[in-house]
C-alpha atoms as an extended CHARMM CRD file, in Angstrom:
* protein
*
       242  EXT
         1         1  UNK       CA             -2.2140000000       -5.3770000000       24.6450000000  PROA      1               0.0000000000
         2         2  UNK       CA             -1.2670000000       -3.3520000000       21.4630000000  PROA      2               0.0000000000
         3         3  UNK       CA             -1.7410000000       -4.5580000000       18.3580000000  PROA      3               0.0000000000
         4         4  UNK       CA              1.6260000000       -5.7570000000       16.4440000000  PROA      4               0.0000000000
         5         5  UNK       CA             -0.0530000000       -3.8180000000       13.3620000000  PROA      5               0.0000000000
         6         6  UNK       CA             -1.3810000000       -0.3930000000       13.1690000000  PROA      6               0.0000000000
         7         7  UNK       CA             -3.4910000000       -1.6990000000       10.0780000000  PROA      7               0.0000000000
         8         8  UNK       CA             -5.4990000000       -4.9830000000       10.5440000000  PROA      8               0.0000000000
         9         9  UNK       CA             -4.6540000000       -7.2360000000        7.4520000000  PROA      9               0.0000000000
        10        10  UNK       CA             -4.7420000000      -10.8940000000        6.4820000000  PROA      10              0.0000000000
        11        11  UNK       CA             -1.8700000000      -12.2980000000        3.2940000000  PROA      11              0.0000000000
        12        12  UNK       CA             -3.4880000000      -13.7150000000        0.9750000000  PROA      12              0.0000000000
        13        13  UNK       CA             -3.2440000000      -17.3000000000        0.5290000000  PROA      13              0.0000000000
        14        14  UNK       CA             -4.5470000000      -18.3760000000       -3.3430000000  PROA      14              0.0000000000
        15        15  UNK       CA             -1.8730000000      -19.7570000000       -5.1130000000  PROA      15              0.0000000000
        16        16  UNK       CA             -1.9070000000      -22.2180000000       -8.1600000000  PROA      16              0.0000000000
        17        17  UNK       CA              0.0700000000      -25.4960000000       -8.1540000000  PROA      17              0.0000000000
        18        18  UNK       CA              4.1510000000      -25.2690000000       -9.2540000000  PROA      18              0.0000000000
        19        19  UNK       CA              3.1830000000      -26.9620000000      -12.8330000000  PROA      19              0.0000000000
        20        20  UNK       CA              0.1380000000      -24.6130000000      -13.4140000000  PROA      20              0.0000000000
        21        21  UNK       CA              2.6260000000      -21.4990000000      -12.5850000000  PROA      21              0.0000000000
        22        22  UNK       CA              5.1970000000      -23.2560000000      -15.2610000000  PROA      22              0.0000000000
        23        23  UNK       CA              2.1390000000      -23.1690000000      -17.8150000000  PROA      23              0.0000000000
        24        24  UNK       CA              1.2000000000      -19.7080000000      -16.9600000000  PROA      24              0.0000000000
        25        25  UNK       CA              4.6460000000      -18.4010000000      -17.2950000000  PROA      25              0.0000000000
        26        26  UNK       CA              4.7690000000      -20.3950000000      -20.8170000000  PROA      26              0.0000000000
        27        27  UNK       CA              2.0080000000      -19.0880000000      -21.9120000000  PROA      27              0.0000000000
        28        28  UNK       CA              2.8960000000      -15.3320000000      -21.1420000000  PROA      28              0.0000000000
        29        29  UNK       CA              5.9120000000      -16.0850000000      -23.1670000000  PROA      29              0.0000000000
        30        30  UNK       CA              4.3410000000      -17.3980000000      -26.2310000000  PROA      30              0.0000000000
        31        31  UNK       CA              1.5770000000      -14.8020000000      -26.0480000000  PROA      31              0.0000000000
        32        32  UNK       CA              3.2960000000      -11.6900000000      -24.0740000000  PROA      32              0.0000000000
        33        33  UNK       CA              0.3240000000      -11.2170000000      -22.4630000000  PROA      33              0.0000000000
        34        34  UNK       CA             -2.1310000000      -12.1600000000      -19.7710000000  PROA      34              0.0000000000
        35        35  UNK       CA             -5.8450000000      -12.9210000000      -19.1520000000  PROA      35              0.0000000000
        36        36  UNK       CA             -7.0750000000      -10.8190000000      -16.0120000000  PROA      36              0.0000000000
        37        37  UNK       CA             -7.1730000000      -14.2460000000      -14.3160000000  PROA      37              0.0000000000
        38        38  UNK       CA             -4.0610000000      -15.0720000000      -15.3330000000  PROA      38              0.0000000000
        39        39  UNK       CA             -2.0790000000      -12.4090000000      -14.5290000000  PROA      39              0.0000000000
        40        40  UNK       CA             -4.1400000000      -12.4650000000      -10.9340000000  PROA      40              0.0000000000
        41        41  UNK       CA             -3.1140000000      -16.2900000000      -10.3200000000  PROA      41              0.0000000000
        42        42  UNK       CA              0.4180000000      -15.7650000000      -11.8010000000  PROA      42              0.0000000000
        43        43  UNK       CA              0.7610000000      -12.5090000000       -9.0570000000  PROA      43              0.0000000000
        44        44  UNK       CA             -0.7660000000      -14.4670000000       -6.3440000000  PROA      44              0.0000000000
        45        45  UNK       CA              1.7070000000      -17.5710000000       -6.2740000000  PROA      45              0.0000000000
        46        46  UNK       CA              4.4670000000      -15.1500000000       -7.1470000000  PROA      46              0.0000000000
        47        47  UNK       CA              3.8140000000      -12.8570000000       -4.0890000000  PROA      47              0.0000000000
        48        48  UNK       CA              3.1920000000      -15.8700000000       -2.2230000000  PROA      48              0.0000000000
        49        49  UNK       CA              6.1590000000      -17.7830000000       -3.0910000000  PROA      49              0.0000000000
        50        50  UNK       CA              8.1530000000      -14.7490000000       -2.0760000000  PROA      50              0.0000000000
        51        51  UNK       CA              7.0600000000      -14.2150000000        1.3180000000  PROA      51              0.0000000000
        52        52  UNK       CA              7.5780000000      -17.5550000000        2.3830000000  PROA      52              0.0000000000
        53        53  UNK       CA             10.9190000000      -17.4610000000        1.2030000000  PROA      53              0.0000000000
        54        54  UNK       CA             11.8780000000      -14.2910000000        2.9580000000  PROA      54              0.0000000000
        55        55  UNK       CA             10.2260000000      -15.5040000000        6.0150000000  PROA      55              0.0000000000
        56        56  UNK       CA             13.3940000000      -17.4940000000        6.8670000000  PROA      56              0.0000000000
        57        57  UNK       CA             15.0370000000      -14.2580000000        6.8060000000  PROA      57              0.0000000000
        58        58  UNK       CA             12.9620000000      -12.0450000000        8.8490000000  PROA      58              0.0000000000
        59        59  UNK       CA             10.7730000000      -12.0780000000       12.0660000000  PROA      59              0.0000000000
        60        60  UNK       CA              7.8650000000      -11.2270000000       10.6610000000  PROA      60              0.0000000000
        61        61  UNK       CA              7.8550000000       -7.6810000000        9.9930000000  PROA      61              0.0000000000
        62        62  UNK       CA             10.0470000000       -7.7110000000        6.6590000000  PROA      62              0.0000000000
        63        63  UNK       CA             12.3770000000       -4.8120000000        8.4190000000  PROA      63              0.0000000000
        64        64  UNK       CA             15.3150000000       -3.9030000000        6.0870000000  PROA      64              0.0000000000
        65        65  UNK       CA             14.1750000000       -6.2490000000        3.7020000000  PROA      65              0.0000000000
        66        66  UNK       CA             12.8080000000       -4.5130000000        0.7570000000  PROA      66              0.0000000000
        67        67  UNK       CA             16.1530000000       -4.4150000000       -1.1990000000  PROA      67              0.0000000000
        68        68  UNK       CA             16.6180000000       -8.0480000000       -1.1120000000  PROA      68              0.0000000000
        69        69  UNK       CA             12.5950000000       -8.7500000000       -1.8980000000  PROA      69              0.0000000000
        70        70  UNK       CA             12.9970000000       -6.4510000000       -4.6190000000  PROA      70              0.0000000000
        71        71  UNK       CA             16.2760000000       -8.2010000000       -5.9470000000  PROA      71              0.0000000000
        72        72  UNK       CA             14.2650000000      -11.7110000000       -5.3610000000  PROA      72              0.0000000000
        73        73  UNK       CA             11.2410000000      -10.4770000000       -7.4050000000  PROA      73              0.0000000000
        74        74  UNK       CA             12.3340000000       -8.6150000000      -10.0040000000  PROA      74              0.0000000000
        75        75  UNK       CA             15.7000000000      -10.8230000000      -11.3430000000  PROA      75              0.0000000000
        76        76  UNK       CA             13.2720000000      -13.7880000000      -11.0330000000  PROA      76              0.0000000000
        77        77  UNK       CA             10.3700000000      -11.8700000000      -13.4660000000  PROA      77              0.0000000000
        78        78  UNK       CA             13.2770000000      -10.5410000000      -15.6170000000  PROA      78              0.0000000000
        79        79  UNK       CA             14.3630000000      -14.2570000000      -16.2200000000  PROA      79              0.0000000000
        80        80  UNK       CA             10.7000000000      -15.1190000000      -17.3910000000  PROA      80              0.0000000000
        81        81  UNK       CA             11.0500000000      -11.6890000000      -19.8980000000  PROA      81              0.0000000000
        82        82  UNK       CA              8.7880000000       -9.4510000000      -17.4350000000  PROA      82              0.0000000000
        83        83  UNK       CA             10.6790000000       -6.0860000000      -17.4310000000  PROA      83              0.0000000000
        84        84  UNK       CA             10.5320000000       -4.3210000000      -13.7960000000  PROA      84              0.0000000000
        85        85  UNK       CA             11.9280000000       -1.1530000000      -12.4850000000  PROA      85              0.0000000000
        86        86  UNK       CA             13.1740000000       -0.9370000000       -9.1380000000  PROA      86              0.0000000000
        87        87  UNK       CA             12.4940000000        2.1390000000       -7.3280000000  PROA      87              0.0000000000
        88        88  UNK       CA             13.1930000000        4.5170000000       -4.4290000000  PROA      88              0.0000000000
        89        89  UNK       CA             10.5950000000        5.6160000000       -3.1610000000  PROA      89              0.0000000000
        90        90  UNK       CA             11.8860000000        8.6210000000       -0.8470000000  PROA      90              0.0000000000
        91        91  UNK       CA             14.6970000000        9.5650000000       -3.9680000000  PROA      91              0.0000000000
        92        92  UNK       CA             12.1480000000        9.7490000000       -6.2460000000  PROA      92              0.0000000000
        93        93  UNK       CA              9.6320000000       12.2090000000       -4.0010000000  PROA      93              0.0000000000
        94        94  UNK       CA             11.3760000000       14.2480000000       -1.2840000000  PROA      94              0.0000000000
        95        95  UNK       CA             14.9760000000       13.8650000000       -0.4260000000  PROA      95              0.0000000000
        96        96  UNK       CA             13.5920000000       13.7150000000        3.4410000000  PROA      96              0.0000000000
        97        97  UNK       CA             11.3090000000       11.1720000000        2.9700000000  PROA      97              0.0000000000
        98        98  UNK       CA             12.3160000000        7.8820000000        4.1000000000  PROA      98              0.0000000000
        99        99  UNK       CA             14.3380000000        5.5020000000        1.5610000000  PROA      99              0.0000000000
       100       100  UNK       CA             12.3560000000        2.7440000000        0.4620000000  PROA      100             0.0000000000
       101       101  UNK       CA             12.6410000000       -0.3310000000       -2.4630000000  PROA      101             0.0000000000
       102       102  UNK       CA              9.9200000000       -1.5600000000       -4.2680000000  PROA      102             0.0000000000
       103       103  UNK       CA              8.9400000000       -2.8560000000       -8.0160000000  PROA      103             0.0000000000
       104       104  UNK       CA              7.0780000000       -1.9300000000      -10.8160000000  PROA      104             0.0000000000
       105       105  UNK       CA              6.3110000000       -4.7160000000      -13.2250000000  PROA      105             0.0000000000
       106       106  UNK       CA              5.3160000000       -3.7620000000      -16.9440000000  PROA      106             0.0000000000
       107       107  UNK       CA              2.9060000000       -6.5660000000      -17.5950000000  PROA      107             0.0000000000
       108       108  UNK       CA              0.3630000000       -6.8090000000      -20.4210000000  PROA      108             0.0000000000
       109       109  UNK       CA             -2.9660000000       -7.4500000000      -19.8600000000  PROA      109             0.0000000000
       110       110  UNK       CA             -5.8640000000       -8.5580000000      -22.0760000000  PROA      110             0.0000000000
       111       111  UNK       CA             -3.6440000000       -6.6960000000      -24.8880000000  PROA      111             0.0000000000
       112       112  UNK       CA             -3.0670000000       -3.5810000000      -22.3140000000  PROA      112             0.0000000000
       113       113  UNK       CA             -0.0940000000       -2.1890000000      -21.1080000000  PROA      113             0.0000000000
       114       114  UNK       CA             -0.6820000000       -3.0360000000      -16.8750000000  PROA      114             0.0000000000
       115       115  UNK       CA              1.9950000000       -1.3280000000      -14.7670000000  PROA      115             0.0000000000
       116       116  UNK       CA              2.1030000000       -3.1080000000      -10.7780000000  PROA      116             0.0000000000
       117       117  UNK       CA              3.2050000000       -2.2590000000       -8.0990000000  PROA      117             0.0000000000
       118       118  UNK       CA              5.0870000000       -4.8230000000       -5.7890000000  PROA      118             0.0000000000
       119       119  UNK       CA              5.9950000000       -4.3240000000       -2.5090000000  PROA      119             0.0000000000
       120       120  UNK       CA              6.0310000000       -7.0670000000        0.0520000000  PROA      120             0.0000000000
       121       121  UNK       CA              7.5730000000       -5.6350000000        3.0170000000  PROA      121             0.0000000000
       122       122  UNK       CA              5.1850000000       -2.5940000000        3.2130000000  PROA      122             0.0000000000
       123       123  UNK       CA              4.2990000000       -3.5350000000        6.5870000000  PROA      123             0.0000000000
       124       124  UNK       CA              7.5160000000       -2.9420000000        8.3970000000  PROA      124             0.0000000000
       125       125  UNK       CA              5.8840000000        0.1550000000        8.0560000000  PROA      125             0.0000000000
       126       126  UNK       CA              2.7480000000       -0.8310000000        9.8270000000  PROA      126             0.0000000000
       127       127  UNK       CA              4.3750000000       -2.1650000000       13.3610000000  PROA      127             0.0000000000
       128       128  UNK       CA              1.7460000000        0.0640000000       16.0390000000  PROA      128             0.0000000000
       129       129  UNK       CA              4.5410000000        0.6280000000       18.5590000000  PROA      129             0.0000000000
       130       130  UNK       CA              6.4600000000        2.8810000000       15.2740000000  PROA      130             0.0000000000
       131       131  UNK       CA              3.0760000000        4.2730000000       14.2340000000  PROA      131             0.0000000000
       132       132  UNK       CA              2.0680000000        6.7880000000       17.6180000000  PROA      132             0.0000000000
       133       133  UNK       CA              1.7750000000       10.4250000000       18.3020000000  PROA      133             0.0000000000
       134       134  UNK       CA              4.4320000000       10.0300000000       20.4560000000  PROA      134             0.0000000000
       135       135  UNK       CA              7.0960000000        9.0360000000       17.7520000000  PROA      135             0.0000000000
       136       136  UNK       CA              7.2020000000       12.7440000000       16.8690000000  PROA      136             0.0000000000
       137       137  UNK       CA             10.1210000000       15.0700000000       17.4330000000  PROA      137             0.0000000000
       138       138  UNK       CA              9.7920000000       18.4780000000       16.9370000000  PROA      138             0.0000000000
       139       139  UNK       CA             11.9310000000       21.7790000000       17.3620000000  PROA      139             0.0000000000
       140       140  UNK       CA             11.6880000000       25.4770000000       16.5670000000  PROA      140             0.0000000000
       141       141  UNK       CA              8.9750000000       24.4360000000       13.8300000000  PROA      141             0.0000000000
       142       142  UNK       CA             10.6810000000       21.8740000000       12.6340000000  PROA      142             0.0000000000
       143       143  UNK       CA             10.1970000000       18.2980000000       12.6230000000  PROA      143             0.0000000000
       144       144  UNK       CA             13.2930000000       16.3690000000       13.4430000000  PROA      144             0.0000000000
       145       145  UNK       CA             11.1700000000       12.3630000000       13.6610000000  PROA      145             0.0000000000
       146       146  UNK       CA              8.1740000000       11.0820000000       12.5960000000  PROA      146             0.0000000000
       147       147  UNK       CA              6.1290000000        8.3620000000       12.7040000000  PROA      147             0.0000000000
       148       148  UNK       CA              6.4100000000        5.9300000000        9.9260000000  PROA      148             0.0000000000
       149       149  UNK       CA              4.5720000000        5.6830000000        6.8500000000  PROA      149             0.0000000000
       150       150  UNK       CA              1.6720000000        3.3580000000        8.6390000000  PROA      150             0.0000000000
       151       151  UNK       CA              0.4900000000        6.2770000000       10.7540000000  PROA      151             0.0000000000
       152       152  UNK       CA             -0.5050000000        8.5520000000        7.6560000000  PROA      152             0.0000000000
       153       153  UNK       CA             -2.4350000000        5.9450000000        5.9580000000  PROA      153             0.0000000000
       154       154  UNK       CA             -4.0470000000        5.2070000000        8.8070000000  PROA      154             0.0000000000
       155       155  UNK       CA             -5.3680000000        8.2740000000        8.6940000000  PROA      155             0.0000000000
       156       156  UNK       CA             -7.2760000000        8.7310000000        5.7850000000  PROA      156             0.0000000000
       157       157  UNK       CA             -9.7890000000        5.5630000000        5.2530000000  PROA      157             0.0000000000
       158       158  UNK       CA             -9.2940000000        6.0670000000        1.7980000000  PROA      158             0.0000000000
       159       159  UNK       CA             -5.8100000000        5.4350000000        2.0040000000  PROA      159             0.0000000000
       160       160  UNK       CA             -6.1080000000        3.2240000000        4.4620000000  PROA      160             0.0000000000
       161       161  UNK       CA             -7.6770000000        0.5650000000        2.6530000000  PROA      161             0.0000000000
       162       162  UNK       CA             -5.2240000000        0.8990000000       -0.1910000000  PROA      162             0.0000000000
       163       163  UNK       CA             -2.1720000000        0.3530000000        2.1000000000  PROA      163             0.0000000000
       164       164  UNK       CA             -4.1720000000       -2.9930000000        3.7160000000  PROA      164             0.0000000000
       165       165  UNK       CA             -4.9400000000       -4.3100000000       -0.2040000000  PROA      165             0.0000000000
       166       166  UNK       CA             -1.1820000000       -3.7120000000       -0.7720000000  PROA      166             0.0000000000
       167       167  UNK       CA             -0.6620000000       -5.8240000000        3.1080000000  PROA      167             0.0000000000
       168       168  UNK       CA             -2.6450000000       -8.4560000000        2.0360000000  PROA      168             0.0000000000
       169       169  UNK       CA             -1.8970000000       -9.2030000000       -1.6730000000  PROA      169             0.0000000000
       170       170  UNK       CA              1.7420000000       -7.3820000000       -2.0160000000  PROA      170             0.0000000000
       171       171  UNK       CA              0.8760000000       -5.9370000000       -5.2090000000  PROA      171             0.0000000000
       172       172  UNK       CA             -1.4020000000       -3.2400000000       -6.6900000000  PROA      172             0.0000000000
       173       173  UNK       CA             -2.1230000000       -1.6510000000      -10.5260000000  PROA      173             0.0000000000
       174       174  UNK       CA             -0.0110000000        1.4490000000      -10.4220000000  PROA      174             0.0000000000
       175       175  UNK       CA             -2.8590000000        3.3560000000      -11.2570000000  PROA      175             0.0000000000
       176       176  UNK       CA             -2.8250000000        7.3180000000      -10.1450000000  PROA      176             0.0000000000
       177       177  UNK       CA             -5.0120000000        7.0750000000       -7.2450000000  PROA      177             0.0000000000
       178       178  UNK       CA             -2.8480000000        4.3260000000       -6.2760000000  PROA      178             0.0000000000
       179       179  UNK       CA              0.1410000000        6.4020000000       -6.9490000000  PROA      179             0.0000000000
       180       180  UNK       CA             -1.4230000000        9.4920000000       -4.7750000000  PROA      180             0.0000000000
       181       181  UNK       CA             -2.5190000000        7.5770000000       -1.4730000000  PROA      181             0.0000000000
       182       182  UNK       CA              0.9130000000        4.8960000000       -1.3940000000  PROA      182             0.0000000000
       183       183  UNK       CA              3.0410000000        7.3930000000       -1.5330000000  PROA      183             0.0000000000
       184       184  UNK       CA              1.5940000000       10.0370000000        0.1480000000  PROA      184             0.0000000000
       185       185  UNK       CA              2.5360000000        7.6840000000        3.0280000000  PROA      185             0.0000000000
       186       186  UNK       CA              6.3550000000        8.6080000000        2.2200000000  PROA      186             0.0000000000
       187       187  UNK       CA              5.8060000000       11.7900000000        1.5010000000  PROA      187             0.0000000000
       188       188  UNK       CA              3.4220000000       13.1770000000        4.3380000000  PROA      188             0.0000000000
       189       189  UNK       CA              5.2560000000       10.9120000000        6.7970000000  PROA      189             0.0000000000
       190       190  UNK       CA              9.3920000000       12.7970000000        5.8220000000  PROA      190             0.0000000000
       191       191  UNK       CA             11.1710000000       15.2940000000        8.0930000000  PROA      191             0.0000000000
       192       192  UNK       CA             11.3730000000       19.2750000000        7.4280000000  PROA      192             0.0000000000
       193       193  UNK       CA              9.8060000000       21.8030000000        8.2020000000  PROA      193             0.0000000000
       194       194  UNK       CA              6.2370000000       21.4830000000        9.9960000000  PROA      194             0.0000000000
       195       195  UNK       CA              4.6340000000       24.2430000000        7.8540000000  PROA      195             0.0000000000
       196       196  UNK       CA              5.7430000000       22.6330000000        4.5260000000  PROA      196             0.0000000000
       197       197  UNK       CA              4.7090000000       19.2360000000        5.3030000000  PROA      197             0.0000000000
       198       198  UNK       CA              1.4480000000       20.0910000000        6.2910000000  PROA      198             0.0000000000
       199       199  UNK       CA              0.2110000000       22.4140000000        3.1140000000  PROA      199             0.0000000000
       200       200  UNK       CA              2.3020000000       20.3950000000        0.6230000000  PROA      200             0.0000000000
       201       201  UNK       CA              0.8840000000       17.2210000000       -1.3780000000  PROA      201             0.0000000000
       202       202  UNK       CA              1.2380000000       15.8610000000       -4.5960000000  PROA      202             0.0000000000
       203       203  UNK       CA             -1.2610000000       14.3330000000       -7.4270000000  PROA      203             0.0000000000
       204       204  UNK       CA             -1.2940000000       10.9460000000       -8.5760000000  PROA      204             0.0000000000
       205       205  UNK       CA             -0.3230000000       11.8480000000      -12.0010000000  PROA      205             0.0000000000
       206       206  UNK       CA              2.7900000000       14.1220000000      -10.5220000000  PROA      206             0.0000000000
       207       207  UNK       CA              3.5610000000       10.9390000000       -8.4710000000  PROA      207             0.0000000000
       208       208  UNK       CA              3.4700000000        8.6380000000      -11.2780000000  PROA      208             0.0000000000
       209       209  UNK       CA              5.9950000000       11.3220000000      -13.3840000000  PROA      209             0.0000000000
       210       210  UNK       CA              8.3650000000       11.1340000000      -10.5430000000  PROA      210             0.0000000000
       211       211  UNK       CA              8.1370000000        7.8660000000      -10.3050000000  PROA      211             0.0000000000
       212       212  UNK       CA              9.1670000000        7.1720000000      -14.2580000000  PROA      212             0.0000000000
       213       213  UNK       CA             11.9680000000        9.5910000000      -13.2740000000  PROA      213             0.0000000000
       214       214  UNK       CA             13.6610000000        7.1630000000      -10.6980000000  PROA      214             0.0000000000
       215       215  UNK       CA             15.0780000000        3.8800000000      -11.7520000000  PROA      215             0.0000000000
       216       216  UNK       CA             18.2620000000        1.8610000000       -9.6940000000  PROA      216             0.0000000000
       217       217  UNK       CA             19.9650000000       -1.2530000000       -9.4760000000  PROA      217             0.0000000000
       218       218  UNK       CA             19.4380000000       -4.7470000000       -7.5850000000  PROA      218             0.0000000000
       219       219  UNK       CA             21.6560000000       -4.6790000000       -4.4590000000  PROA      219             0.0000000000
       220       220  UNK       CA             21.8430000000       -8.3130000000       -4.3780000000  PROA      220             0.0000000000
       221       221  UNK       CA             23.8550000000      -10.2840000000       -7.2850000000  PROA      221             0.0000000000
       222       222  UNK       CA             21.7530000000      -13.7130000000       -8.5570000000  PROA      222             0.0000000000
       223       223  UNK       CA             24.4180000000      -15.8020000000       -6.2540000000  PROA      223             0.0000000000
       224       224  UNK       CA             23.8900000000      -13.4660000000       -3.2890000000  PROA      224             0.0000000000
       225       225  UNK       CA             19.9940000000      -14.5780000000       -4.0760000000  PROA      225             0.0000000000
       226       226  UNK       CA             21.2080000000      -18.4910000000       -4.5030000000  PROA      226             0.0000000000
       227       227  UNK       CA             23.5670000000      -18.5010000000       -2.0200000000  PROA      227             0.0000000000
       228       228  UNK       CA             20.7920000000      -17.2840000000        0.8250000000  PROA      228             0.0000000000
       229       229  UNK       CA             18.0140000000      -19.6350000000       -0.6290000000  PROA      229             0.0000000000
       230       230  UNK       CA             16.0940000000      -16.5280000000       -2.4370000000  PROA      230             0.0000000000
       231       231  UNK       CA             15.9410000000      -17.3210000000       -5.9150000000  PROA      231             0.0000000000
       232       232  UNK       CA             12.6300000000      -16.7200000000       -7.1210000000  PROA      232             0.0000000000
       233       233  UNK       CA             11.9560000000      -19.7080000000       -9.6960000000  PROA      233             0.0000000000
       234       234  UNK       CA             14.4420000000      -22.4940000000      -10.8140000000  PROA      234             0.0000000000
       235       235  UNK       CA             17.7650000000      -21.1080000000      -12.4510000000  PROA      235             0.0000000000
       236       236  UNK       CA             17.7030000000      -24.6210000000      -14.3270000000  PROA      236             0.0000000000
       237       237  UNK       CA             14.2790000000      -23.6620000000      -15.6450000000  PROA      237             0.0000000000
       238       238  UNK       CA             14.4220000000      -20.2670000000      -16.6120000000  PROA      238             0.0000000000
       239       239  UNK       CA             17.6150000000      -17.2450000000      -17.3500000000  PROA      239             0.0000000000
       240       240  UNK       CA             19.0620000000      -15.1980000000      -15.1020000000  PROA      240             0.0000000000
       241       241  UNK       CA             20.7780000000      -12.4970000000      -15.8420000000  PROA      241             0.0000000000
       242       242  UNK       CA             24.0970000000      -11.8570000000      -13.9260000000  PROA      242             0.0000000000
């Protein structure tokens, strides 16, 4: 029986209570800044909160999802005066690799600027049956399909491991080898020419320039996100922006 995954993973599962969060989120606003163990439980109940919500929107697999995660995330850390940027991916490194949403959150750490990552639907990326050999199309040296990003991290075990952190937790530091093996996923995994995508790779540091370089919009309003159950925290408790 194939496996649903290409990657084995397991979500994590440590989350504080709702009125430690509250403090936590207090406390970054009074300070503007976290402990490492703060800023670990504050990311874990986040990310957690998160998927659970967008469970009741999805099978499982978060397909054609990551627009409204990143809408759900990042207007709900906004509100709390965490500034995000919201991303694409395939935009920001090759116009032929595939289109993807995610988040990075400027947090402070320990007095530390502490870019994150956050991407929660990462594993529609990782279903087996999208992640073979056979997926490939290819025609007069060209490659018209490819497998999705799931079959080059699986790969490399380098990368691999990074991708099943980012399965399991939803987040990552943005780091530069973070930068280089995420999304060399996108970029190793687009259609063109054969030749090209085989000899051509970037750094982490080039990755993390292009990256600065791309910055977009929420596609869902704050009562799109309230009227589908997906607000993040409490719009009583905390400011949304429209």
């Amino acid at each position: 029986m194939m496996k649903p995954f290409i990657i084995d993973f397991q979500i994590c599962n440590h989350y504080v209570s709702e009125p430690e969060l509250q403090r936590l989120i207090a406390q970054y606003q009074s300070s503007g800044q976290f402990t490492y163990d703060e800023l670990t439980a504050f990311l874990n109940t986040v990310i957690f909160n998160a998927r659970l919500k967008l469970l009741d929107h999805s099978d499982g697999s978060f397909r054609n999802l990551c627009d409204t995660a990143q809408s759900m995330i990042g207007r709900g850390l906004e509100s709390i005066g965490i500034p995000v940027r919201i991303l694409d991916i395939g935009a920001a490194i090759h116009e032929e690799a595939l289109g993807h949403s995610v988040l990075i959150a400027d947090l402070v750490c320990e007095g530390k600027p502490y870019p994150v990552l956050i991407d929660i639907t990462y594993q529609q990326f990782c279903l087996t049956e999208n992640c073979l050999d056979s997926c490939y199309i290819k025609k007069d040296g060209f490659v018209l399909m490819s497998p999705d990003p799931g079959y080059v991290a699986k790969k490399n075990p380098q990368t691999t491991e990074v991708i099943r952190r980012l399965l399991e937790y939803g987040y990552l530091p943005w780091t530069k080898e973070i930068a280089k093996n995420y999304c060399d996923t996108f970029f190793l995994s687009r259609t063109g020419r054969e030749e090209e995508i085989e000899k051509q790779s970037h750094t982490g540091e080039e990755y993390l320039a292009m990256t600065r370089k791309s910055n977009r919009g929420y596609s869902n309003s704050v009562e799109d996100l309230k009227r589908k159950g997906l607000l993040l925290f409490s719009s009583d408790q905390h400011h949304y922006q429209k």
